[in-house]
CSV table of C-alpha atoms in Angstrom, one decimal:
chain,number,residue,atom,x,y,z
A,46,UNK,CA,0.0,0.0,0.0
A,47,UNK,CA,0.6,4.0,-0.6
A,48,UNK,CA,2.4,5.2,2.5
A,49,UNK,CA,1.1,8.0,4.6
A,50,UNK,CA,2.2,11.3,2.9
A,51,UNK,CA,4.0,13.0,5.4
A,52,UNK,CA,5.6,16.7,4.2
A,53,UNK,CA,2.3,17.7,2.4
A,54,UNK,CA,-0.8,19.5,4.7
A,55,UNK,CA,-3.0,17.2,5.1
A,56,UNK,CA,-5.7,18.6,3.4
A,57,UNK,CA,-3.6,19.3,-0.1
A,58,UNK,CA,-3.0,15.7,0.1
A,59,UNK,CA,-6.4,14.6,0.2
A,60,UNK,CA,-8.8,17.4,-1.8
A,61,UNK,CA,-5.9,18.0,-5.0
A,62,UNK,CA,-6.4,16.7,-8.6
A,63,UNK,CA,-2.9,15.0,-8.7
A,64,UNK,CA,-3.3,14.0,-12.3
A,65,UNK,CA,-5.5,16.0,-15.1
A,66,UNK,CA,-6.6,13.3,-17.7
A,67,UNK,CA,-6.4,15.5,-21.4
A,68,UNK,CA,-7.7,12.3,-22.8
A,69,UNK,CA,-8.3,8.4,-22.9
A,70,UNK,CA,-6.9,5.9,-25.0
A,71,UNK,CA,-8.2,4.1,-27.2
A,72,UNK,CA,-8.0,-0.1,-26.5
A,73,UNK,CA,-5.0,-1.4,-27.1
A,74,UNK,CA,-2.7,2.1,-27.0
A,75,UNK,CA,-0.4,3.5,-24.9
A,76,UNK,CA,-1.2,5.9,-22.0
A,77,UNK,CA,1.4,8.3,-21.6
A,78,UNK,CA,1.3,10.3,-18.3
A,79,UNK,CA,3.7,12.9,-18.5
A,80,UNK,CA,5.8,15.1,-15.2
A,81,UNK,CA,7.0,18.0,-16.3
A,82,UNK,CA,10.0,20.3,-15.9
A,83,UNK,CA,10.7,22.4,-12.1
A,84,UNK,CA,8.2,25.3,-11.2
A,85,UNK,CA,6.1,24.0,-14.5
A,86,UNK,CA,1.9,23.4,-14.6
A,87,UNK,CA,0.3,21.5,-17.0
A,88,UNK,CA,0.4,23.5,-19.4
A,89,UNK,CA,3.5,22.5,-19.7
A,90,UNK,CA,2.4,19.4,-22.2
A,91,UNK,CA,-0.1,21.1,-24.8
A,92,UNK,CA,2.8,21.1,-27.3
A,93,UNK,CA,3.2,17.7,-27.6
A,94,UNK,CA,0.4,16.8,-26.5
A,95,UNK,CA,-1.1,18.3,-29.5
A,96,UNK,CA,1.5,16.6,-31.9
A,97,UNK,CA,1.1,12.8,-30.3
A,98,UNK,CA,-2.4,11.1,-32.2
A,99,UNK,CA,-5.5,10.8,-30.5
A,100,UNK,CA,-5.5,7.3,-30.2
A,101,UNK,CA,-2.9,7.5,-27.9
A,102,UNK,CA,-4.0,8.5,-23.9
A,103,UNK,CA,-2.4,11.4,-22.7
A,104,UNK,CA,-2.5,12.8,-19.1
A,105,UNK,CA,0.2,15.0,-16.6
A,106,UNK,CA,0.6,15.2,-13.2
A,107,UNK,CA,-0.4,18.4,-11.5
A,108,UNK,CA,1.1,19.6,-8.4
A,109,UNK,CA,0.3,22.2,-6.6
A,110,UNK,CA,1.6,25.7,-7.2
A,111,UNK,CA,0.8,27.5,-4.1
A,112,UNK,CA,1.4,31.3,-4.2
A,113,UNK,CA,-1.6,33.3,-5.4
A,114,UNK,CA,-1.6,30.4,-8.5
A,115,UNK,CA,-3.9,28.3,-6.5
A,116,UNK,CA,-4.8,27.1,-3.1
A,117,UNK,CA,-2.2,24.0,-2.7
A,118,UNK,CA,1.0,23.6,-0.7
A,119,UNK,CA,4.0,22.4,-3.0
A,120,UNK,CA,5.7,19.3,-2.0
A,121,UNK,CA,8.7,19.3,-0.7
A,122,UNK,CA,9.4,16.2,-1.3
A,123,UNK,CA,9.4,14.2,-4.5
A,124,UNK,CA,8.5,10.9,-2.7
A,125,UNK,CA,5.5,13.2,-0.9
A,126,UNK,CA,4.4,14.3,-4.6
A,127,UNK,CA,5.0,10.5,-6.3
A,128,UNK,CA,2.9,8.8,-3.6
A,129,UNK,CA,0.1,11.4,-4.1
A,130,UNK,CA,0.4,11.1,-8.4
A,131,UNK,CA,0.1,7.4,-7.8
A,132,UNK,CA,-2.4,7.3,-5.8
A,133,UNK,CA,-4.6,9.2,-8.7
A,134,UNK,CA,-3.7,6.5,-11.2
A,135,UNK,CA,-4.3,3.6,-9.1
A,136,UNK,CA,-8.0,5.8,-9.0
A,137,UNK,CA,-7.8,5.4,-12.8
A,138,UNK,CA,-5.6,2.0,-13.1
A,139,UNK,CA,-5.0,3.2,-17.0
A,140,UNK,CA,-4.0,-0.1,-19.2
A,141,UNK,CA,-0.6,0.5,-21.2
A,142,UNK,CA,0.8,2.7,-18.6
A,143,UNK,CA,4.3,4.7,-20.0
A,144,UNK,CA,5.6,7.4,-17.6
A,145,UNK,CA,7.6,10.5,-19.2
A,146,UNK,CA,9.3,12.4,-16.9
A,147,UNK,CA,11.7,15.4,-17.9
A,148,UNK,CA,14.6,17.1,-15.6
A,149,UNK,CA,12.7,17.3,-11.9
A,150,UNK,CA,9.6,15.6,-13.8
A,151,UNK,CA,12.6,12.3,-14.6
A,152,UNK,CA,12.7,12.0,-10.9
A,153,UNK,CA,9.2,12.3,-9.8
A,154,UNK,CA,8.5,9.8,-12.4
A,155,UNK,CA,10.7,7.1,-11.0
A,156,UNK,CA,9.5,7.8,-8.0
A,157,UNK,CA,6.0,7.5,-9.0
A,158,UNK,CA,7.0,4.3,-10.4
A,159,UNK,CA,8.4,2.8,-7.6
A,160,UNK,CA,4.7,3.4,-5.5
A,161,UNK,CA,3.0,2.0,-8.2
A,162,UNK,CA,5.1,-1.4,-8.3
A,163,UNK,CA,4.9,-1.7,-4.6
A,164,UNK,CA,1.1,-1.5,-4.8
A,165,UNK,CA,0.9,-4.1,-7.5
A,166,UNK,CA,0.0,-2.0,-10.6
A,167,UNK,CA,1.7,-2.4,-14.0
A,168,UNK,CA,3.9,-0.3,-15.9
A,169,UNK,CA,4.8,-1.3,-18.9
A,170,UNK,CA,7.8,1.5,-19.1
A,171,UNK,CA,9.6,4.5,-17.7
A,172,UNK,CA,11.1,7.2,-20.1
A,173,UNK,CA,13.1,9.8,-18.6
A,174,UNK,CA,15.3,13.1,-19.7
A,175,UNK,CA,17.1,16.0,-18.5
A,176,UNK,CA,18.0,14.6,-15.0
A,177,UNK,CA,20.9,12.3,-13.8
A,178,UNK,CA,20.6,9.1,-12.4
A,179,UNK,CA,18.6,9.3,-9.1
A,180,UNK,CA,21.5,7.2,-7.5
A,181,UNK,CA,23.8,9.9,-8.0
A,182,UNK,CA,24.1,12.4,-5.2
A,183,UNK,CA,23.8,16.0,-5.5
A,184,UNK,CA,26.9,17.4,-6.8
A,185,UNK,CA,26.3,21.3,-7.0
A,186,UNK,CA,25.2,24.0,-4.5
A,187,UNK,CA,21.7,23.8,-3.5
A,188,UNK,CA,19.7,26.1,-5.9
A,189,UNK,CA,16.3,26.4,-3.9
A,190,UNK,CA,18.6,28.5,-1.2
A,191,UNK,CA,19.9,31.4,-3.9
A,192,UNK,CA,18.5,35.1,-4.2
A,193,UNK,CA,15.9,35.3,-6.6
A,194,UNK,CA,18.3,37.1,-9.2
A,195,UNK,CA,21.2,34.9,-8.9
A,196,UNK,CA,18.5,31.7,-9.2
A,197,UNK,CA,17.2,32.8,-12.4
A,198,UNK,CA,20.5,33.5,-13.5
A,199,UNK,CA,22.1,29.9,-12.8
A,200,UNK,CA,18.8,28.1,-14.4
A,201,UNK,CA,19.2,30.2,-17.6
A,202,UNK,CA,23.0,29.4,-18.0
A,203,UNK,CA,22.8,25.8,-16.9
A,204,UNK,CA,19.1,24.9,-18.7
A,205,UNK,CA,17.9,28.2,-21.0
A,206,UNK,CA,14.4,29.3,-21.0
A,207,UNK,CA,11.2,27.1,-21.0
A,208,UNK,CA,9.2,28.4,-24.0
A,209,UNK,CA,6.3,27.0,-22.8
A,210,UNK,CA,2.9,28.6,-21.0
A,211,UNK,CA,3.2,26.2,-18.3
A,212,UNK,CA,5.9,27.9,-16.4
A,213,UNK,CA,4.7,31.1,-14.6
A,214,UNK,CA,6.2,34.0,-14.3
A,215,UNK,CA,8.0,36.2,-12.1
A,216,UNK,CA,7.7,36.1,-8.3
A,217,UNK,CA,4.3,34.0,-8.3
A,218,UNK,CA,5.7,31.3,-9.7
A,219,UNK,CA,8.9,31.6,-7.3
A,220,UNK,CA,7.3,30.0,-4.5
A,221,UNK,CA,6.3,26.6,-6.4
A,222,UNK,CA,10.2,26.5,-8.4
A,223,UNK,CA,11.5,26.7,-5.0
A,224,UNK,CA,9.4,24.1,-3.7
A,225,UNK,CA,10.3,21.9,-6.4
A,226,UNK,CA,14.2,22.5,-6.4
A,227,UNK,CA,14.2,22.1,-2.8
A,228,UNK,CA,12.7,18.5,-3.6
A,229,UNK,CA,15.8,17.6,-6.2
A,230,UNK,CA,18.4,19.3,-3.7
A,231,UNK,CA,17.1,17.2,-0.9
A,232,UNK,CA,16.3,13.8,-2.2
A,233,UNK,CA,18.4,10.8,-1.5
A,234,UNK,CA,17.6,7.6,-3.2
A,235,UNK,CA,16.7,4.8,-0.8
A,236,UNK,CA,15.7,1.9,-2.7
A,237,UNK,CA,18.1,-1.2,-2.4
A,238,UNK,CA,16.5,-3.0,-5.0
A,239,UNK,CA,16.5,-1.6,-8.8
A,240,UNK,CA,13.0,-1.3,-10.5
A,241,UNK,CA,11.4,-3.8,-12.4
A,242,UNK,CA,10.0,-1.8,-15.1
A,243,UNK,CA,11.5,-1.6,-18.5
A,244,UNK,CA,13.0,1.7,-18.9
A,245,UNK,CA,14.9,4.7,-21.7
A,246,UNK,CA,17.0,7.5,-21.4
A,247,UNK,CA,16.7,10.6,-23.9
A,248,UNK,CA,19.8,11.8,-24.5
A,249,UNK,CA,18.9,15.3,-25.3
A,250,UNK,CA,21.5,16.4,-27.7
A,251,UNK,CA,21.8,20.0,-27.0
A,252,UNK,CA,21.1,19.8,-23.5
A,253,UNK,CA,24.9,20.4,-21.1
A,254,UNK,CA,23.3,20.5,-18.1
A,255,UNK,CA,23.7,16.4,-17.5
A,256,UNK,CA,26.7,14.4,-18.7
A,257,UNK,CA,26.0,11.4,-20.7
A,258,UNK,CA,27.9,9.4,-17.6
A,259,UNK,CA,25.1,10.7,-15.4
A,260,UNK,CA,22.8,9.7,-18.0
A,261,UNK,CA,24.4,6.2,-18.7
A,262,UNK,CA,24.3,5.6,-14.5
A,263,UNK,CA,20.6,5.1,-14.7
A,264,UNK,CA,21.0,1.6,-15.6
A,265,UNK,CA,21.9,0.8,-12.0
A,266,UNK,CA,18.5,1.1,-10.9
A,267,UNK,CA,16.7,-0.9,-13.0
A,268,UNK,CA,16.8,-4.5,-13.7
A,269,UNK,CA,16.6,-4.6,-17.2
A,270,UNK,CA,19.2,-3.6,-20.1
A,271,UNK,CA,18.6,0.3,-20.0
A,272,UNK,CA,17.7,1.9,-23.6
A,273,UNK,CA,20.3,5.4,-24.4
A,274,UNK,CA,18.0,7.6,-27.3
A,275,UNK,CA,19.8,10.2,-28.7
A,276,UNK,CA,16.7,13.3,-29.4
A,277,UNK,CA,18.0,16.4,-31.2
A,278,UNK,CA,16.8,19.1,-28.4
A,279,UNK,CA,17.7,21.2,-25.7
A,280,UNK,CA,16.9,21.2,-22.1
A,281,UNK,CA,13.0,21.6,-22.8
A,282,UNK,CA,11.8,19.0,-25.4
A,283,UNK,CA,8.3,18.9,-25.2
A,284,UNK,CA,8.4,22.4,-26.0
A,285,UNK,CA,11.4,22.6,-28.2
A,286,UNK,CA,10.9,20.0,-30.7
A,287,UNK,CA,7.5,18.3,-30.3
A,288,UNK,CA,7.4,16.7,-33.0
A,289,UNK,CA,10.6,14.6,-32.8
A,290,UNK,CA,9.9,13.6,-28.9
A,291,UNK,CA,6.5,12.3,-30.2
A,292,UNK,CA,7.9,10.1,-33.0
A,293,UNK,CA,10.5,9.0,-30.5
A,294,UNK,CA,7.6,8.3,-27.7
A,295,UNK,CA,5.7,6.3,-30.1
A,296,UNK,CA,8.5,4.4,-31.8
A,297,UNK,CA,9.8,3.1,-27.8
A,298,UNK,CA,6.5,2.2,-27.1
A,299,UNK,CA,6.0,0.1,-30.3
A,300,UNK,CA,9.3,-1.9,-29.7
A,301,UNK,CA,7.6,-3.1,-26.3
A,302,UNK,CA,4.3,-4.5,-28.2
A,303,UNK,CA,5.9,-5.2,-31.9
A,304,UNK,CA,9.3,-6.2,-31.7
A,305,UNK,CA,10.2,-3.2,-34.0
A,306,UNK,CA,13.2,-1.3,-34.5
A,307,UNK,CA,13.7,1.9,-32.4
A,308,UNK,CA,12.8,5.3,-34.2
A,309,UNK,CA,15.1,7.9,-33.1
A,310,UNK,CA,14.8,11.8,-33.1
A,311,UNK,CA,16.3,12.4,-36.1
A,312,UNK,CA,19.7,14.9,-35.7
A,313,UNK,CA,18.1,16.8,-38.8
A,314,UNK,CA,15.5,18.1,-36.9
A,315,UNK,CA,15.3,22.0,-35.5
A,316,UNK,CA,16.9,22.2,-31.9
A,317,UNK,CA,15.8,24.8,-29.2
A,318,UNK,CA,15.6,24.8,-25.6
């Protein structure tokens, strides 16, 4: 079973929509739940979520913002947040499930994972992007304690601008980016066992905020033979080059059902952050 969510008010916990459904599959397809980027909302995902076909099911996690954006409480904790996302898809129990996590969203993702395995429910993969290896420790300053200046500052040099809707603005969105920084800065991986879900790594071409060693170290927590995409894109995929993430989503998601080759971003394709 879930375990009792401790770093989240109580009441945040229980009332808020953890996951916002855009739509259903249809039988037989994939459902892709997708966790986006630090500080982000769901809005995050209308790029490609408008690029992936409608057969496919496409829903995000939502966490709360806090602020004046809305009446939640950020978690401070991305094993607070994973246990409360889970627990909206065991509501659901979705067939086909593929969770598609990018930078802080790669984390919450395995972590979202790992509650769903220990409660019995099936995943039939785990992509991830923009974030080391969750058994790495922290190897920089703690960003969630700079000035406001100096944090927007180091997240621009390290990982450019989002060019997305989904990530507020100015000092009402501060408060939820904290929140969520202070979550990566904080974490420390505690599983002994490595997760048995089938899982891929999107090497993001023209992203240089993780090392393809960071990348690579993800295959020491699962248990089967990890899966290294190279995607032409920066820091910010669904937003930089929808179109090529979608192809690339599809074409992993085929190989689990088909047995066909892998389609990779192709390096052709227009790069952004």
């Amino acid at each position: 079973m879930l375990h009792a969510v401790e770093n989240i008010k109580q009441s945040s916990a229980a009332s808020w929509q953890w996951l916002l459904r855009v739509r259903n599959a249809l039988p037989g397809q994939p459902n892709f739940v997708f966790f986006p980027h630090a500080g982000a909302t769901p809005l995050s995902i209308s790029r490609i979520a408008a690029v992936l076909p409608g057969t496919v099911g496409v829903a995000v996690a939502v966490l709360p913002r806090g602020g004046d954006l809305d009446d939640g409480t950020p978690p401070l904790r991305a094993t607070d947040a994973a246990q409360c996302v889970a627990r909206g898809l065991m509501a659901t129990a979705p067939s086909r499930l593929v969770l598609v996590g990018n930078s802080y969203g790669a984390l919450l993702a395995y972590e979202t994972a790992w509650c769903l395995t220990h409660d019995g429910a099936p995943i039939e993969r785990l992509i991830v992007s923009g974030f080391r290896s969750p058994a790495l420790p922290l190897a920089d300053i703690p960003l969630h304690r700079l000035p406001a200046a100096q944090l927007r500052a180091e997240l621009s040099a390290r990982f450019g601008t989002p060019s997305d809707a989904g990530a507020a603005e100015g000092e009402l969105a501060e408060h939820a980016l904290r929140a969520d920084l202070q979550a990566c800065d904080t974490y420390r991986h505690r599983h002994d066992e490595r997760l048995p879900v089938p899982l891929d790594v999107l090497h993001l071409t023209n992203d240089w905020s993780v090392s393809m060693t960071e990348l690579q170290a993800w295959q020491s927590v699962t248990r089967f033979p990890m899966r290294l995409t190279p995607c032409a894109s920066g820091h910010f995929p669904w937003t930089g080059n929808p179109e090529a993430i979608a192809r690339t989503l599809l074409g992993l998601v085929k190989t689990d059902q088909r047995g066909h080759v892998i389609e990779q971003c192709s390096q052709n394709s227009n790069t952004a952050g």
